[in-house]
Amino acid sequence: MRFTRRSARMFASMPALRLKAMSTNAMRHCLSLDLRDDPEVVAQYDRYHEAVWPEVLDALRASGIIDMTIWRRDTRLVMLIETEPDFSFDKLVAGADVHPRVTEWNALMASFQCPLPGATSAEWQPMKLAFNMQAQKKGDES
């Protein structure tokens, strides 16, 4: 997990999916990223995420994230974030009030990452919603 001011601006224009089945007005965001193509890098990334530092988890919760999952296939990562309705990626950008361990974690994670094909930076990239079953089921009911 690593976010910068540039990624926060990029996400600001990205629509989120409202979830009805979760807490009221929760939002879902989907992002993708690649790891460096090195088996040891992938293994280290997995090990770090088996026990994410408590300061990082606290910062994620404080930013309005309800839940986060990261899925990996080889070097491709997909992150699903469920957030409070007032969540903003700007809240995740390291600033003066961010715990030093969070800044350290972000730098460490950056060392494992590389840009997705076509991306200009090795940051999490928003994914475009291609299908939503609940939305289509609603259309069938009319």
Coordinates of C-alpha atoms in Angstrom, one line a residue, residues 31-141:
L31 CA -6.8 -0.5 -7.8
S32 CA -4.1 -2.4 -9.5
L33 CA -0.3 -2.5 -9.4
D34 CA 2.6 -4.7 -10.4
L35 CA 5.5 -6.0 -8.3
R36 CA 9.0 -6.3 -9.7
D37 CA 9.5 -9.6 -11.6
D38 CA 11.8 -11.2 -9.0
P39 CA 10.7 -14.2 -6.9
E40 CA 12.5 -12.9 -3.8
V41 CA 10.7 -9.5 -4.1
V42 CA 7.3 -11.3 -4.4
A43 CA 8.1 -13.5 -1.4
Q44 CA 9.2 -10.5 0.7
Y45 CA 6.1 -8.6 -0.3
D46 CA 3.9 -11.5 0.8
R47 CA 5.8 -11.9 4.1
Y48 CA 5.4 -8.2 5.0
H49 CA 1.7 -8.4 4.3
E50 CA 1.3 -11.4 6.6
A51 CA 1.8 -9.0 9.5
V52 CA 1.3 -5.3 8.4
W53 CA 2.7 -2.9 10.9
P54 CA 0.2 -1.7 13.5
E55 CA 0.9 1.9 12.7
V56 CA 0.0 1.3 9.0
L57 CA -3.3 -0.4 10.0
D58 CA -4.1 2.4 12.3
A59 CA -3.5 5.0 9.6
L60 CA -5.7 3.1 7.1
R61 CA -8.6 2.9 9.6
A62 CA -8.2 6.6 10.5
S63 CA -8.4 7.6 6.9
G64 CA -11.9 6.0 6.6
I65 CA -11.0 2.6 5.2
I66 CA -13.4 -0.1 6.5
D67 CA -11.7 -3.0 4.9
M68 CA -8.9 -3.7 2.4
T69 CA -7.9 -6.8 0.5
I70 CA -5.0 -7.3 -1.8
W71 CA -5.0 -10.2 -4.3
R72 CA -1.9 -11.4 -6.2
R73 CA -1.4 -13.5 -9.3
D74 CA 2.3 -13.8 -10.0
T75 CA 3.4 -10.1 -10.0
R76 CA 0.0 -8.5 -10.6
L77 CA -1.8 -7.1 -7.5
V78 CA -5.4 -6.0 -7.2
M79 CA -6.6 -4.1 -4.2
L80 CA -10.2 -3.8 -3.1
I81 CA -10.9 -1.0 -0.6
E82 CA -14.3 -0.5 1.2
T83 CA -14.5 3.0 2.6
E84 CA -16.7 5.4 4.5
P85 CA -18.6 7.8 2.2
D86 CA -16.4 10.8 3.0
F87 CA -13.2 8.9 2.3
S88 CA -10.5 10.7 0.2
F89 CA -7.2 9.3 -1.1
D90 CA -5.7 12.6 0.1
K91 CA -6.0 11.3 3.6
L92 CA -3.6 8.5 2.7
V93 CA -0.8 10.8 1.5
A94 CA 2.1 11.0 3.9
G95 CA 2.3 14.4 5.5
A96 CA 3.7 16.0 8.6
D97 CA 1.1 14.3 10.9
V98 CA 1.7 10.8 9.5
H99 CA 3.5 8.3 11.8
P100 CA 7.1 7.8 10.7
R101 CA 6.5 4.0 10.5
V102 CA 3.8 4.7 7.8
T103 CA 6.3 6.7 5.8
E104 CA 8.9 3.9 6.3
W105 CA 6.3 1.3 5.1
N106 CA 5.4 3.4 2.0
A107 CA 9.1 3.6 1.1
L108 CA 9.6 -0.1 1.6
M109 CA 6.6 -1.0 -0.5
A110 CA 7.7 1.3 -3.2
S111 CA 11.0 -0.7 -3.5
F112 CA 8.9 -3.7 -4.5
Q113 CA 6.7 -2.0 -7.1
C114 CA 7.0 -1.3 -10.8
P115 CA 4.6 0.5 -13.2
L116 CA 1.7 -1.3 -14.8
P117 CA 2.0 -1.5 -18.6
G118 CA 1.1 2.0 -19.9
A119 CA 1.3 3.6 -16.5
T120 CA 3.8 6.4 -15.9
S121 CA 4.5 5.6 -12.3
A122 CA 4.8 2.6 -10.0
E123 CA 1.7 3.6 -8.0
W124 CA -1.6 2.0 -7.5
Q125 CA -3.8 2.6 -10.5
P126 CA -7.6 2.9 -10.5
M127 CA -9.4 0.2 -12.3
K128 CA -12.5 0.9 -14.4
L129 CA -15.7 -0.9 -13.4
A130 CA -16.6 -3.2 -16.3
F131 CA -19.5 -5.1 -14.7
N132 CA -21.7 -4.9 -11.6
M133 CA -24.3 -7.7 -11.1
Q134 CA -26.4 -5.7 -8.6
A135 CA -26.7 -2.8 -11.0
Q136 CA -27.8 -5.2 -13.8
K137 CA -30.2 -7.0 -11.5
K138 CA -31.9 -3.6 -10.7
G139 CA -32.3 -3.0 -14.5
D140 CA -34.1 -6.4 -14.8
E141 CA -36.6 -5.5 -12.2

